[in-house]
mmCIF file of C-alpha atoms in Angstrom:
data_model
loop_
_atom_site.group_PDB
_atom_site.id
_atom_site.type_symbol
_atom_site.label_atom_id
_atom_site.label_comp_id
_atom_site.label_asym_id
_atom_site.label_seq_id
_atom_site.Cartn_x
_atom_site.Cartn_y
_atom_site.Cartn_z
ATOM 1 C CA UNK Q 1 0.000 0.000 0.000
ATOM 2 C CA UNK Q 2 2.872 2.554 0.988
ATOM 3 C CA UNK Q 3 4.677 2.297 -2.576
ATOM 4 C CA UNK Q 4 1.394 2.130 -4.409
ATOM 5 C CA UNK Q 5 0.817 5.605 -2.662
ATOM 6 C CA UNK Q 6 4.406 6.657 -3.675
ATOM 7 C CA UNK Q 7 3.874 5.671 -7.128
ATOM 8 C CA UNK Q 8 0.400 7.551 -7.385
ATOM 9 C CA UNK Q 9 1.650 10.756 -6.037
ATOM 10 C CA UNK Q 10 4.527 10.571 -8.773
ATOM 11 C CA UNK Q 11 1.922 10.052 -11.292
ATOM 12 C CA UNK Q 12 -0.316 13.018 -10.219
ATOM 13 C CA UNK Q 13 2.894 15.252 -10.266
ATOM 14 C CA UNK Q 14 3.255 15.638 -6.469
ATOM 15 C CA UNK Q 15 6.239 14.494 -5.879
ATOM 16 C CA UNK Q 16 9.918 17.013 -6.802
ATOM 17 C CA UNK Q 17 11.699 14.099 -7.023
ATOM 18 C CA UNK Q 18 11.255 10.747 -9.217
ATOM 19 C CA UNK Q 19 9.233 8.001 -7.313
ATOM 20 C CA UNK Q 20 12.233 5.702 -8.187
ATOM 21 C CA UNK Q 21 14.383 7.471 -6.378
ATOM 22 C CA UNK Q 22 11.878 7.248 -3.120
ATOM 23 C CA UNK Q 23 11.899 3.760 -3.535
ATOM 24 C CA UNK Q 24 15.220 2.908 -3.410
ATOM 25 C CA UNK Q 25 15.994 5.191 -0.467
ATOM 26 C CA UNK Q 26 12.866 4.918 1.411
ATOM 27 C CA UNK Q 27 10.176 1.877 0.062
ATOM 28 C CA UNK Q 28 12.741 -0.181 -0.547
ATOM 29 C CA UNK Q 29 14.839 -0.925 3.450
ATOM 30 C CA UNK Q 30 11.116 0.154 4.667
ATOM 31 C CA UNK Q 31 9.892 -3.095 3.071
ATOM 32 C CA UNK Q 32 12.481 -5.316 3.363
ATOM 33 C CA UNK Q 33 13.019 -4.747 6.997
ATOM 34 C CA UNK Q 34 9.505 -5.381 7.171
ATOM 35 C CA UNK Q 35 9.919 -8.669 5.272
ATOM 36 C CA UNK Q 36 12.812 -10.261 7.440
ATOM 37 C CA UNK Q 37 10.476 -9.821 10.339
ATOM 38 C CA UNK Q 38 7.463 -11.506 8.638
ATOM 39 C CA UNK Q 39 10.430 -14.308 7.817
ATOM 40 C CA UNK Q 40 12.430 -14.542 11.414
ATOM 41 C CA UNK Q 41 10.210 -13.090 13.831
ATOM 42 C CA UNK Q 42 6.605 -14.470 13.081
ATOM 43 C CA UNK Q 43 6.638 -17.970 15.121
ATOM 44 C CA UNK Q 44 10.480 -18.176 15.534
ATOM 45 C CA UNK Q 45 12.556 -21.032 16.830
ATOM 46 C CA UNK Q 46 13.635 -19.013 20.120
ATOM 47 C CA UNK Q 47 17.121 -21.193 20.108
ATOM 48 C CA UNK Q 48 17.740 -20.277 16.400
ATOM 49 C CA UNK Q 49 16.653 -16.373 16.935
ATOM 50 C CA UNK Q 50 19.478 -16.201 20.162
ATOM 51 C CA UNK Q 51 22.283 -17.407 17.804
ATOM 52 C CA UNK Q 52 21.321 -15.152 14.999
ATOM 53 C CA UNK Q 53 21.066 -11.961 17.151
ATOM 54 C CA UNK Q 54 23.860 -12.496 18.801
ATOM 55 C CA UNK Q 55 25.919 -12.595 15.479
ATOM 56 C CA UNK Q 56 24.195 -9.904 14.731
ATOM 57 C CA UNK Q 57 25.195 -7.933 17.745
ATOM 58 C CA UNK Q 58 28.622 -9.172 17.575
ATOM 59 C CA UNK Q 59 28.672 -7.549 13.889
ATOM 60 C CA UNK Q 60 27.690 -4.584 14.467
ATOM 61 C CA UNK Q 61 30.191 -4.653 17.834
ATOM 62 C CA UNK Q 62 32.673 -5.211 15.113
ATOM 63 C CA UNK Q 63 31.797 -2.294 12.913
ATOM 64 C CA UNK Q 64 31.382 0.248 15.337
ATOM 65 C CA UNK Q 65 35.304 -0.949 16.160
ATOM 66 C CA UNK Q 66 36.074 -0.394 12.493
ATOM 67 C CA UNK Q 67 34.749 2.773 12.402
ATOM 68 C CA UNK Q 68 36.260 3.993 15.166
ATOM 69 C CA UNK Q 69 39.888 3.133 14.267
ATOM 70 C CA UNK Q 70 39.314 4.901 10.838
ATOM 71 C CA UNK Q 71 37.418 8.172 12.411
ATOM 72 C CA UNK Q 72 40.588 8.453 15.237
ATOM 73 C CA UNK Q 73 43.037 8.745 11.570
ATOM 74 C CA UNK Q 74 40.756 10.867 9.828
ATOM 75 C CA UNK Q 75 38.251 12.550 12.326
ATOM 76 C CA UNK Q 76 36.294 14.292 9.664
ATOM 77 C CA UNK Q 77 35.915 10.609 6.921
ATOM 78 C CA UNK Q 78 32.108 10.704 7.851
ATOM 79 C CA UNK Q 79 31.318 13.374 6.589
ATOM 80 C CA UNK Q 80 33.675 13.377 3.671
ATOM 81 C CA UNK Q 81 31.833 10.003 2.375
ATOM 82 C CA UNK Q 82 28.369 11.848 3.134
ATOM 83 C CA UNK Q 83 28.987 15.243 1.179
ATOM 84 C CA UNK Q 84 31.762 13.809 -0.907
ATOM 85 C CA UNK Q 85 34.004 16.933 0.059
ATOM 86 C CA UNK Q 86 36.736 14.253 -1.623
ATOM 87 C CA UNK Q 87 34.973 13.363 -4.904
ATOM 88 C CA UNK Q 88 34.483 10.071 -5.641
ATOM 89 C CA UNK Q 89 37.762 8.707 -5.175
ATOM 90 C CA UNK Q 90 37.907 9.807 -1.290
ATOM 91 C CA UNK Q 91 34.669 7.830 -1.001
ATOM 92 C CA UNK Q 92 35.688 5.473 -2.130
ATOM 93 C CA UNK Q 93 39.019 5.571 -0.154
ATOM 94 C CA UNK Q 94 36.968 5.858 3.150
ATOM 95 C CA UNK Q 95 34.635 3.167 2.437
ATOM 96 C CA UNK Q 96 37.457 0.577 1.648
ATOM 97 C CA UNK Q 97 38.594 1.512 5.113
ATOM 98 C CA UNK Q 98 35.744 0.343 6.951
ATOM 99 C CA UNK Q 99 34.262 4.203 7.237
ATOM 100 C CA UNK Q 100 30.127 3.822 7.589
ATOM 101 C CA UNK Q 101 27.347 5.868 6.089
ATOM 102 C CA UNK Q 102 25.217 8.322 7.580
ATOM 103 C CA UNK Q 103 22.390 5.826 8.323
ATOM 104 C CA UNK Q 104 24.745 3.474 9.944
ATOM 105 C CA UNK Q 105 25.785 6.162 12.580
ATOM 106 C CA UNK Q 106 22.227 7.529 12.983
ATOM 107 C CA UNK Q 107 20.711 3.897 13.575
ATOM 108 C CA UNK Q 108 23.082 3.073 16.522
ATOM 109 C CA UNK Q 109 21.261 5.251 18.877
ATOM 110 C CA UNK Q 110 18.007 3.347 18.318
ATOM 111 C CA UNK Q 111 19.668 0.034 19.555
ATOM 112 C CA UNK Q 112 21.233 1.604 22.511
ATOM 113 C CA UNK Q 113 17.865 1.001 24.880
ATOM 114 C CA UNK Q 114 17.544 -2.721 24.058
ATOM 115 C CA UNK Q 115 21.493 -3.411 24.091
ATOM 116 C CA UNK Q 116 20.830 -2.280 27.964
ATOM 117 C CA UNK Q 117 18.189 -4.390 28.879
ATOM 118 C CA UNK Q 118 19.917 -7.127 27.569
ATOM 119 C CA UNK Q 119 23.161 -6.097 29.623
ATOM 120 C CA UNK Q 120 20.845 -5.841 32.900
ATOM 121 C CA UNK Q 121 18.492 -8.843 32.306
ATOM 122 C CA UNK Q 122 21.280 -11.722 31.798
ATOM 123 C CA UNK Q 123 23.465 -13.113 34.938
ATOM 124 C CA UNK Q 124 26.345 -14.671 32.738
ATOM 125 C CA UNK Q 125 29.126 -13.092 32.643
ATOM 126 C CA UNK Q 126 30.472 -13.387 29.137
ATOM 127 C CA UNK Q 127 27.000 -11.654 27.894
ATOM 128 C CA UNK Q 128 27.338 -9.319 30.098
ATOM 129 C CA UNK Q 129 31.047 -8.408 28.945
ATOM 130 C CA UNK Q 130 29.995 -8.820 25.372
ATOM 131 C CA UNK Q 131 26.583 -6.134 26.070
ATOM 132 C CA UNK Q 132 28.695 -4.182 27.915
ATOM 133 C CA UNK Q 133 31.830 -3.712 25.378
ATOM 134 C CA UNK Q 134 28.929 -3.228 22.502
ATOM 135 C CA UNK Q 135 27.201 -0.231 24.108
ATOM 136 C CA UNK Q 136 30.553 1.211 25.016
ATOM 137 C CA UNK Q 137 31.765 0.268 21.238
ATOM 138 C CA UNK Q 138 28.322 2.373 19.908
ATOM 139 C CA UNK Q 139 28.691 5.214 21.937
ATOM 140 C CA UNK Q 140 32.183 5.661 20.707
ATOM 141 C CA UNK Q 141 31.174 5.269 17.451
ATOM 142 C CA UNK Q 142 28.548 7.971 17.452
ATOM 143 C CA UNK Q 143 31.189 10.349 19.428
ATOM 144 C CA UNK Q 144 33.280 10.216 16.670
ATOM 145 C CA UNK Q 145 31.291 10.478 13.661
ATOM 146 C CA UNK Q 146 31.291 14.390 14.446
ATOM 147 C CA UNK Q 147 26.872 14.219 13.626
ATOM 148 C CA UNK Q 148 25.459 16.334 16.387
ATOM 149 C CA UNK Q 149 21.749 14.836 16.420
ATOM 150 C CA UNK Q 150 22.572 11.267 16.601
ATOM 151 C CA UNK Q 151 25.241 11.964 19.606
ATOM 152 C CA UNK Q 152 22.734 13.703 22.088
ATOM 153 C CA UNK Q 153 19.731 11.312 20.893
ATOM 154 C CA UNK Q 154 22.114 8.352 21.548
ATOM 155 C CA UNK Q 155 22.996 9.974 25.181
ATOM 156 C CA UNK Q 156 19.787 10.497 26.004
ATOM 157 C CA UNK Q 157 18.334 7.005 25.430
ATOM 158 C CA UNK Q 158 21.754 5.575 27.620
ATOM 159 C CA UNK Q 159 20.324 7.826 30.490
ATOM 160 C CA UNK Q 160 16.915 7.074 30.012
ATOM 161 C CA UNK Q 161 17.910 3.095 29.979
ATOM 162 C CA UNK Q 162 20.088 3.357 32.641
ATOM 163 C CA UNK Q 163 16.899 4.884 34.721
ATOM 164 C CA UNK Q 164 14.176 2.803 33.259
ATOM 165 C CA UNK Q 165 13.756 0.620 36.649
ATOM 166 C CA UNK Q 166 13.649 3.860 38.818
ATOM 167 C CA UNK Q 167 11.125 5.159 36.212
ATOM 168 C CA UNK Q 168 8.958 1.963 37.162
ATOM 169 C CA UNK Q 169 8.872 2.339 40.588
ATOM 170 C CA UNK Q 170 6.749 4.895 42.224
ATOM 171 C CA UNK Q 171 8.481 5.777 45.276
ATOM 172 C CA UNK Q 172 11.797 5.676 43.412
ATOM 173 C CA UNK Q 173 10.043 8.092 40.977
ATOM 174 C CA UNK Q 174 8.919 10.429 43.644
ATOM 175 C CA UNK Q 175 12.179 10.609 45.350
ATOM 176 C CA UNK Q 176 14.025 11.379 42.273
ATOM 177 C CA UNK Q 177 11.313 14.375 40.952
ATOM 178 C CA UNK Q 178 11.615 15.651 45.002
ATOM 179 C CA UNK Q 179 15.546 15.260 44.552
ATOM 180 C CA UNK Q 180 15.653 16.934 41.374
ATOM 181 C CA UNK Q 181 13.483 20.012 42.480
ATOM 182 C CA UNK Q 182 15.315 20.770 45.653
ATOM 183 C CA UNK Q 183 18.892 20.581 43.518
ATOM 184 C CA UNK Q 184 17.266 22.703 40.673
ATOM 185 C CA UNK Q 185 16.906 25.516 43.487
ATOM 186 C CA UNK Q 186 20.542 25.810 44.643
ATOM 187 C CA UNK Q 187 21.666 24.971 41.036
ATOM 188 C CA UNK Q 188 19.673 26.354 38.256
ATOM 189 C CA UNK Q 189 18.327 24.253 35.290
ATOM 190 C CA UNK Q 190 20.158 26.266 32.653
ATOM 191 C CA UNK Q 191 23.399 26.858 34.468
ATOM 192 C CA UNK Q 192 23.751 23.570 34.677
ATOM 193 C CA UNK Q 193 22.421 22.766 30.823
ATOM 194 C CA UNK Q 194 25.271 25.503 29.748
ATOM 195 C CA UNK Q 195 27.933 23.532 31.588
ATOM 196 C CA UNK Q 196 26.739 20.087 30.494
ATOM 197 C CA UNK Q 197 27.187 21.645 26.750
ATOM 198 C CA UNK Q 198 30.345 22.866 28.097
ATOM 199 C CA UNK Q 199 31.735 19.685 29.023
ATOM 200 C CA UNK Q 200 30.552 18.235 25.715
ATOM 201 C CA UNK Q 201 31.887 20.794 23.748
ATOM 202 C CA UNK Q 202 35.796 20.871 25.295
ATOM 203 C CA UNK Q 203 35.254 16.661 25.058
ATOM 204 C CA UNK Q 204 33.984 16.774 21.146
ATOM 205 C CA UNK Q 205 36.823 15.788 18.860
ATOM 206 C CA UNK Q 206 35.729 17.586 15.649
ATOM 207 C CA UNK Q 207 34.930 21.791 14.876
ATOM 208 C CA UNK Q 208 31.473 21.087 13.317
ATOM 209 C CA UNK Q 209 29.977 19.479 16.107
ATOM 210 C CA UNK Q 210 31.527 21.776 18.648
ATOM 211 C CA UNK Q 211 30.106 24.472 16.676
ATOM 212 C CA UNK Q 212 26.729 23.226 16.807
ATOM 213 C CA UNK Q 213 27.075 22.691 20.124
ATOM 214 C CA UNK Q 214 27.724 26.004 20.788
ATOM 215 C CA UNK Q 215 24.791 27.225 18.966
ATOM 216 C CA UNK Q 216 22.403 25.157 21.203
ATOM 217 C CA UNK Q 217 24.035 27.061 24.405
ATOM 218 C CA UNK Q 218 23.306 30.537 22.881
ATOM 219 C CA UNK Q 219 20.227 29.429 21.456
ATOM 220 C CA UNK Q 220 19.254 28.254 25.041
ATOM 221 C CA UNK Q 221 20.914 31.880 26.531
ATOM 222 C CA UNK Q 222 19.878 34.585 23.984
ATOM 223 C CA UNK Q 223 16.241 33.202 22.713
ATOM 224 C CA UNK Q 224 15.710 31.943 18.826
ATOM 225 C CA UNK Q 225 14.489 34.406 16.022
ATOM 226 C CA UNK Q 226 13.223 32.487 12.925
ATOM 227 C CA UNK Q 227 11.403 33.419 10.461
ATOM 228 C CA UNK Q 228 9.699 31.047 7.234
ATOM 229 C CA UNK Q 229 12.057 33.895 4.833
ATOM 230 C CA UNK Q 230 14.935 35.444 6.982
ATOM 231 C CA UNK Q 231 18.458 34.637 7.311
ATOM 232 C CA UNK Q 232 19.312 32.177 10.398
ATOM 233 C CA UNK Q 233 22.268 33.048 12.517
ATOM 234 C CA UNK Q 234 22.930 29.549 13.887
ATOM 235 C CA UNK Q 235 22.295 25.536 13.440
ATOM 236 C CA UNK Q 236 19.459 25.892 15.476
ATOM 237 C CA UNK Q 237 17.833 28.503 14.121
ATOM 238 C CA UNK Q 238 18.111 26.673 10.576
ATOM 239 C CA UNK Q 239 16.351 23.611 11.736
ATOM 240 C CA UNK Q 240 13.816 25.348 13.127
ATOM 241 C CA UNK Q 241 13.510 27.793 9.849
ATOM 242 C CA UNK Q 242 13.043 24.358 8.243
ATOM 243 C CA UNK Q 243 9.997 23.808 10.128
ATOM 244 C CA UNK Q 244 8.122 27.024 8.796
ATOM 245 C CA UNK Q 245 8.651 25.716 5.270
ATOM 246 C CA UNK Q 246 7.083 22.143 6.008
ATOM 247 C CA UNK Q 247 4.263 23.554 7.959
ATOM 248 C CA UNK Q 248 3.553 25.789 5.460
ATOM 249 C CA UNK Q 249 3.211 23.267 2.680
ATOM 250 C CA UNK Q 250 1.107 21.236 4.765
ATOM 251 C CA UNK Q 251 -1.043 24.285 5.715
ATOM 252 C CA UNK Q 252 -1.434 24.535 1.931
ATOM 253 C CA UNK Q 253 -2.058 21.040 0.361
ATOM 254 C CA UNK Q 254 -3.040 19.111 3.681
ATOM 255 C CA UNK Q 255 -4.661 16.215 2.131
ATOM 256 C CA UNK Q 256 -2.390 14.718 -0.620
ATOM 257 C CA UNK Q 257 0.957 17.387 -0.486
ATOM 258 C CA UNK Q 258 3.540 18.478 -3.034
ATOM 259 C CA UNK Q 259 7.358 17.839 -1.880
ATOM 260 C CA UNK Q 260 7.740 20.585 -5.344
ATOM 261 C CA UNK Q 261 6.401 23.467 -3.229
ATOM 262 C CA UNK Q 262 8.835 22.872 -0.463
ATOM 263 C CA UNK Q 263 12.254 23.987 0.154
ATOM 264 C CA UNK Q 264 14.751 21.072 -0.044
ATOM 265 C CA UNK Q 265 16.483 21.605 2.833
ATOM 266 C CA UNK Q 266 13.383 20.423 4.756
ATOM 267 C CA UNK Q 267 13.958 17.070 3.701
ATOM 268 C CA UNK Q 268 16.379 17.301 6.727
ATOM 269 C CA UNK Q 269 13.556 17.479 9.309
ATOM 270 C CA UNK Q 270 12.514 13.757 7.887
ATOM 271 C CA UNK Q 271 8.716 12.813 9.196
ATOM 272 C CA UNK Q 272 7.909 16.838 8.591
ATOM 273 C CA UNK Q 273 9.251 16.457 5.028
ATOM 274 C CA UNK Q 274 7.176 12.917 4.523
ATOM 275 C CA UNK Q 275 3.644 15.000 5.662
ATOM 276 C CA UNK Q 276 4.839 17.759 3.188
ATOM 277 C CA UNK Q 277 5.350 15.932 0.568
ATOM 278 C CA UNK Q 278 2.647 13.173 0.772
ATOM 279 C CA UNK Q 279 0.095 15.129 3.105
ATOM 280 C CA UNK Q 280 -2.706 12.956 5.428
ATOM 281 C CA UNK Q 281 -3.672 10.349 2.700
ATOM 282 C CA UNK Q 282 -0.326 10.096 1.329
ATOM 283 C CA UNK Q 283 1.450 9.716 5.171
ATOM 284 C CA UNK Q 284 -1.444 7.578 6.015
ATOM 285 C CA UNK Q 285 -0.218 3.509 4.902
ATOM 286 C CA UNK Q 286 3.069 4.763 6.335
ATOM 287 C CA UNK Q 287 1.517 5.645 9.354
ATOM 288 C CA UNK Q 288 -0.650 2.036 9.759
ATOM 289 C CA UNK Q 289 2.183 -0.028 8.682
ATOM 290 C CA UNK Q 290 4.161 1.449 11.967
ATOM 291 C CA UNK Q 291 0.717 0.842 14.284
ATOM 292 C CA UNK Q 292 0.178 -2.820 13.086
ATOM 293 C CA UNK Q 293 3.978 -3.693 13.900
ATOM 294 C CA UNK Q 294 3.678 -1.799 17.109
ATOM 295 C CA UNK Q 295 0.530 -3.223 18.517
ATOM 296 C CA UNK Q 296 1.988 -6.910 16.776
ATOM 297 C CA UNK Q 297 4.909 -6.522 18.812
ATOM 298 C CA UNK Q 298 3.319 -5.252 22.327
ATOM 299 C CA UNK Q 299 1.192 -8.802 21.789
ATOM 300 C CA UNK Q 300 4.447 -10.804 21.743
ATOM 301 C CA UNK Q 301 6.912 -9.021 24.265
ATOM 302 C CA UNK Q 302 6.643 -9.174 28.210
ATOM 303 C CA UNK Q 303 6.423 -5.811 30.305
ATOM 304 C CA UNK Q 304 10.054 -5.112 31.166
ATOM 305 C CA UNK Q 305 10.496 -5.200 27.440
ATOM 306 C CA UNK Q 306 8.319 -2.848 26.297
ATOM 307 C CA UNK Q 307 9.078 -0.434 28.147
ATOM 308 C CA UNK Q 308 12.893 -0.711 26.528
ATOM 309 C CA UNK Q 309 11.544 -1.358 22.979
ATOM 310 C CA UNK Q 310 9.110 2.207 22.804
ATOM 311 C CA UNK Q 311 12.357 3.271 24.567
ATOM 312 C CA UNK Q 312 14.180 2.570 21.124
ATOM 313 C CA UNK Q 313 11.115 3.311 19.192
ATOM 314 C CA UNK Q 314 11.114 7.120 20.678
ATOM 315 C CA UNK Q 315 14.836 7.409 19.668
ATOM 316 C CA UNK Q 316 14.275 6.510 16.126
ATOM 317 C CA UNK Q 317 10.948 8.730 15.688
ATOM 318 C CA UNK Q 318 13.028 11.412 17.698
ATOM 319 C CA UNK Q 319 15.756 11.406 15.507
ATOM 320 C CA UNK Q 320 12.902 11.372 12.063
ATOM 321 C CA UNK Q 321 11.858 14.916 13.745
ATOM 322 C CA UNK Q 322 15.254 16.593 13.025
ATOM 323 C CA UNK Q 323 17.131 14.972 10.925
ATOM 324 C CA UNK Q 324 16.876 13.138 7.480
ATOM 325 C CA UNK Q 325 16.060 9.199 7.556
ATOM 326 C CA UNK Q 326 17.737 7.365 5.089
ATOM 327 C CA UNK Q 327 19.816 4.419 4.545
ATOM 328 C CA UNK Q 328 19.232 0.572 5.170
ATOM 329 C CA UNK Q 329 20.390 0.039 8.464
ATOM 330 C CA UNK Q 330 18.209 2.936 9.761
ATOM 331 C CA UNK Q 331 15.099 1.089 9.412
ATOM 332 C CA UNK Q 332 16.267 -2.578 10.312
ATOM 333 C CA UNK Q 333 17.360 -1.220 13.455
ATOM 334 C CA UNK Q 334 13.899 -0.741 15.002
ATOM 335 C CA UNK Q 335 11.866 -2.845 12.624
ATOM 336 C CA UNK Q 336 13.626 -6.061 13.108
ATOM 337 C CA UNK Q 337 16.880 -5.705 14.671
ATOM 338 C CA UNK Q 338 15.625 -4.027 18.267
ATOM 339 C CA UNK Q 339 12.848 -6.773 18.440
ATOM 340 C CA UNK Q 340 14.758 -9.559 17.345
ATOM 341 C CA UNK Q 341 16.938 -8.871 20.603
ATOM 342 C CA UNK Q 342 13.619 -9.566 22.731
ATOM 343 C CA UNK Q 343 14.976 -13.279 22.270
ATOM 344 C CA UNK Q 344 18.249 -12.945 23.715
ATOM 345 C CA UNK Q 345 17.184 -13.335 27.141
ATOM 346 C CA UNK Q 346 13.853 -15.694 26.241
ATOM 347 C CA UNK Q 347 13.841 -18.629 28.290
ATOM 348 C CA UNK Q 348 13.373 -21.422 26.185
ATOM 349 C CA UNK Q 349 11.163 -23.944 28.070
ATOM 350 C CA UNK Q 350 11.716 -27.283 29.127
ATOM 351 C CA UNK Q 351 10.919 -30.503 26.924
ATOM 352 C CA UNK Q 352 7.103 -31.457 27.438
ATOM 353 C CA UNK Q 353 6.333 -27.728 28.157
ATOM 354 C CA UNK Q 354 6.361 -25.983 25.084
ATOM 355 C CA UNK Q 355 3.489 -23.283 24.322
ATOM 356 C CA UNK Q 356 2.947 -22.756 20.749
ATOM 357 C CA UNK Q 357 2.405 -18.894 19.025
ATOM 358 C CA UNK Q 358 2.607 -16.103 21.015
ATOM 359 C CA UNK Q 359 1.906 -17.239 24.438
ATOM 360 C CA UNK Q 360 5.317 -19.282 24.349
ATOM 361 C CA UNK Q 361 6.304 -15.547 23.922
ATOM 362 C CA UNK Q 362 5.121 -14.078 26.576
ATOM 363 C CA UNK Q 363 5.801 -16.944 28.871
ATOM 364 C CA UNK Q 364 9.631 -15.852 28.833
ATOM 365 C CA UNK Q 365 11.767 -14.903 31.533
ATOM 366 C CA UNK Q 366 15.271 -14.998 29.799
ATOM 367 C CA UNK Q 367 17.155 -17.810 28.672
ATOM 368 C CA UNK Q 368 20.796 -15.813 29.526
ATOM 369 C CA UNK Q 369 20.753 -15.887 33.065
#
């Protein structure tokens, strides 16, 4: 339904771009992401699913290593095989040494929530060694890749993890809002915002991040002046410029769009850009092909979970607010890579007590403890 609607809004001229080229970046990882879950995750053998996610996570472990022995030589490669500052040839040159794409680098923050759980829930120590060096490994990696967005996203989801019990727990919850009040009236809420970007910013290993950085501490200090026509001062004030010219194209073509009357430097404020371009009807499959897999998935995982998978689920959609989504790893990442890990600490059950379906599913404990 989703690329039938992409190739209908080509054909009644909506679209700036050819629908080809949506469907390659876009229709194409959407669908086959949603594929390998139909495939692996629709009444899977539990034992099977643990060995093949934790290859998985071992790969992308390995990567994220990779990556970060290239970006320490050549701090700036990212972006270089992004813009292509270098031409083809340095692309090429940066790719042969192990140097990831944009999506790569903005999907590790969606797995960040899940790698936790996994770290907490099992008792063995070689997972726990292995979870551990792997969150470490994609932290490092997003540090380095000198993209702004996908380091603060990733930073918050490690802090909301790392909280998630206290979260759960009322008195715990209490304490810490009580804690956190008190503190916030000896030492202020932005002083202490200004010196956490501080800290970041004399830590941050590249100039373009630092200067963004930057710009969200005077943006926080001096107020934000945007207008849908005027010239922006900083990176904040461009993003949010970028919002007036979505918002206005949806004002004006709400039901079906036109990605031709909007500027294309929206496209970097992704799920905006998707409502621009497609409007209600066109956003609309999109939209219910998220909700079935959602409400498929809350059927199948137990409580604890949950609450880390819509942890992982808020990072990606977070991330679709202000910047671009694009690439293949971006969408396996929460469609089938962050609930594929549900099964690395599913307790498989005894001989003579196997459930069948989903209640097998929701019957687990976890098997790595």
């Amino acid at each position: 339904m989703y690329a039938l609607m992409v190739l209908v809004m080509d054909i009644l001229g909506h679209l700036k771009f050819s629908s080809s080229t949506w469907m390659t970046a876009q229709v194409r990882p959407f669908l086959v992401a949603l594929i390998l879950y139909q495939v692996f995750l629709v009444g899977p053998d539990p034992k099977q699913m643990q060995k093949m996610v934790l290859f998985i996570v071992a790969i992308i472990g390995i990567s994220c290593l990779i990556n970060i022995v290239g970006l320490m030589r050549n701090p700036l490669a990212v972006r270089f095989v992004v813009g292509g500052a270098e031409g083809a040839e340095g692309r090429d040159r940066f790719t042969r040494m192990g140097i990831s794409n944009y999506g790569f680098f903005s999907g590790l923050p969606t797995l960040l929530p899940v790698l936790f759980y996994s770290f907490r829930k099992t008792a063995q120590k070689k997972f726990k060694w292995l979870f551990g060096i792997v969150i470490f490994l994609v932290v490092w990696a997003v540090f380095l890749s000198a993209f702004t967005a996908p380091l603060l996203i990733a930073l918050m989801a490690l802090v909301l993890s790392i909280f998630g019990n206290v979260r759960s727990r009322r008195a715990y919850t209490f304490v810490l809002v009580a804690v956190v009040g008190l503190i916030s009236l000896i030492y202020p809420p932005q002083l202490a915002f200004n010196h956490a970007i501080d800290g970041l910013i004399s830590i941050t290993p590249t100039e373009a991040v630092r200067r963004r950085l930057n710009d969200i501490k005077l943006a926080s200090q001096e107020g934000i002046e945007v207008t849908s026509t005027g010239r922006t001062e900083t990176s904040v004030e461009q993003r949010l410029q970028r919002v007036f010219w979505n918002v206005e194209t949806v004002a004006r073509y709400p039901l079906f769009g036109s990605s031709k009357n909007t500027n294309p430097e929206a496209f970097h404020l992704f799920w905006l850009y998707f409502l621009a371009s497609f409007g209600f009807l066109g956003f609309l499959p999109f939209f219910l092909s998220w909700l079935t897999h959602i409400r498929r998935n809350k059927r199948v995982f137990d409580q604890d979970f949950w609450f880390y998978y819509v942890l992982s689920l808020l990072t990606f959609f977070t991330m679709g607010l202000i910047k671009s989504i694009t690439g293949w790893f971006m969408y396996l990442a929460p469609l089938f890579i962050v609930p594929a890990m549900y099964y690395l600490t599913y307790e498989i059950p005894e001989p003579g007590l196997e459930a069948t379906g989903e209640s097998a599913v929701q019957a687990s404990k976890g098997a790595l403890q």
